């Protein structure tokens, strides 16, 4: 009996200890959850929104309509030998992309919500066109198309031996004499497209090919399809410019509609989003007349593109172990050696072309038609149009204040209604023996898309171009000791074109600048051109533009139209100076400290709330009152952990904010990792499709639609639009950038930014700047470029979005400009963005990755604002800045920038949503504490009673 009592007592003590341990664990868990990781958990599990609410329902309905309109106007008719539009009742659907289309890109530009996705089979059948059901089994093992950061670039096209039985080509022909073949290519964040398929292919032949040409199986399928069917229609489902020579007729003539042997029609459909396939089918049927124009030039061979030779992985061979606080990795480099000659600017300037094929064949003396298949801005229609210039600014002398205006009557001379695009290009004089400032032969200066025009009807459009917009940037400092924009002496031609190469009749005009006009002060004159006029800054600038990136030009020999020399990229040995820059990338230093600085006020009770600052200017005196109310910890938290949102600050009435990706959908990037779906929003066609509409009204509708969805889902910030340039066809994120042209990109980006902002959402225009390559982008990629190319091409979409789009938020990029991380480049973020362009607002870094060069404090010192970090994958806080008055003032200014952005959004008037994890966590914690306390109490009381009983006995 005594032994049993001792055993019972022992177990009672063990249970008490066990419950106590559980309680301690619960306390630790609560400290971690509600203190250490509360911000991260709040972002990972945001407040629940009723997906059936009227706001969400209306936003979804509107989004579906807008998305289809975008694809309606973005599809480009590449070829039509008379088979389109078609009234077919049955169709054979071929190509792996027909059954698993590329709806959009992957990564932060993708979406994990797939309920709205409409594949081609569904789209055809909903439109009343039957699809041969026996073919689908051939493609049964296609991948699922889930959104991830891993992209499988293998091309899973079935071999001809797979087409047997009811899926044989003979049976297909019996089913229908029409075949629609879908050619698909993917793109995604963190991955550039393969220029070598050896890693992704099985046959020796395919291993020698690249991703943007047909595979062996696709080639065989295309040939067999042409042999078998009278009508062959090809759909190009890709955001990157492919080699499309296979679309050409074998004998160079148009095929007859009812004969075999050729491809009869082709459409570029881009990445169509969830419902764009419906638009494609409607276009095939003729319910929609295609009016899209290409946003990139399509050469026959990628080898003819200068940037092809400076794209990919090149490393500094002596730079291992040069980055602190990270595993060993070298620095990398990429040279923008082609200078200003990217895309059509190269092809429209050069008159004879030489190149060596990938197979080693040297080809010389080629013409434009030999190397270019589809010009930039190209697109056909089901109808025809006639243009007539009815008004134009009188030809003659112009100066920096001149504006050239052209009005064009566009008449539909065909049989069906349609829309047309008028493109205006200019050419500036090139002084080979003088300044040597490089000048492309044609540069897009403006464009206009008509309304729908009925047969026989005429509509007028007007295009204006400021003369000062034709200025070139003199980064070589021929006219000014500091560099400057300049309108050089000579003739400027204005031409209206159907695409970058096809000029309209009687639509070329010439204007003359009698002496060079330099946008700088006379004191900066070099005296090389005594007749030059110095007129100060451009009207659009806040400060005079001058060179800030001499160091980023490096020792590269940039392409000149004098000889078209290409210097291929290669590995290099870093200089001592470059190695020192890599090693000191995380060093904050003390140069910013001024001993005379006085610490700002913290924790004041001024009664000013963030909502009170909505609509007020950045310089309003009430900002000081509000900023005085912040604590140093408040600032450190939202400056160093501003990823996917920032926490509430009760003292100023700032709510918890949520910021989400991406350019074609509102999505939470971590869904791609976790396999979850946080936001049930629509995926629109990719940005490249929006650019292909050449219609800023469509861009406006898209912006308003995505803002409406954001508000319905309690999202206040949007990591978009993407405003980088299609420098190279193999760039992995071309789908989420607009175009190779900066004006077209800028017009779209500025329109989207402006209208998202007007509707209460702050848009983080990204990635600023020179982020045209994914390969090694966040491992110290040094980008070397001329300042002329930077300003005339790569910066321009951002500049337009600041000046015309009233941007209040920008995301900096991972890459270095020269050897300086873009996110910590004072030349970029302060001298150019804030001082020259007049930007006021937030500059957020790209996602914090501790690879030895990203640092919140360095970003703030350079004019940045905060770090995109959720606090889980590492933290880079403001420890050093917090210690001094000078550092605290810098943090205060960054806080001002961020709060100005948020104050001008709709969220300041909205109630907070409790993150979904908090209530279950609280209930769970309370339950554990109650159970543990009750259990311990019961065990103690029971033990005492038994001891009392024994004592009495």
XYZ file of C-alpha atoms in Angstrom, residues 78-84 179-181 183 214 218-219 221-227 229-236 244-251 253-257 259-267 373-374:
53
model
C 1.213 38.540 -87.672
C 0.073 36.805 -90.805
C -3.194 36.163 -92.641
C -3.395 34.520 -96.041
C -7.155 34.909 -96.174
C -8.282 32.278 -93.670
C -9.189 34.684 -90.894
C -5.576 22.942 -87.171
C -4.691 25.497 -84.535
C -1.165 25.047 -83.207
C 3.590 27.466 -79.409
C 11.310 25.565 -82.252
C 7.782 21.202 -82.592
C 9.437 21.485 -85.986
C 4.760 18.775 -85.671
C 4.642 21.988 -87.672
C 5.779 20.280 -90.880
C 3.309 17.429 -90.475
C 0.511 19.855 -89.712
C 1.276 21.886 -92.848
C 1.247 18.702 -94.927
C -4.427 20.439 -93.115
C -5.768 23.010 -95.534
C -5.957 25.686 -92.868
C -3.161 26.027 -90.326
C -3.335 28.770 -87.712
C -0.484 29.337 -85.253
C -0.817 31.052 -81.877
C 2.397 32.396 -80.301
C 9.402 32.909 -86.057
C 10.941 32.223 -89.454
C 8.904 29.017 -89.633
C 5.805 31.166 -90.221
C 7.082 32.259 -93.630
C 5.784 30.486 -96.703
C 8.287 28.093 -98.229
C 8.381 29.802 -101.629
C 4.506 33.754 -101.686
C 1.189 33.677 -99.886
C -0.441 30.283 -99.707
C -3.905 29.674 -101.100
C -6.471 29.347 -98.325
C -4.285 24.243 -100.018
C -1.829 22.413 -97.801
C 1.844 23.127 -97.385
C 2.008 26.441 -95.522
C 0.953 28.232 -92.379
C -2.055 30.335 -93.289
C -2.359 32.659 -90.308
C -0.552 33.509 -87.105
C -1.394 35.513 -84.027
C 10.859 39.426 -89.878
C 8.445 41.706 -88.003
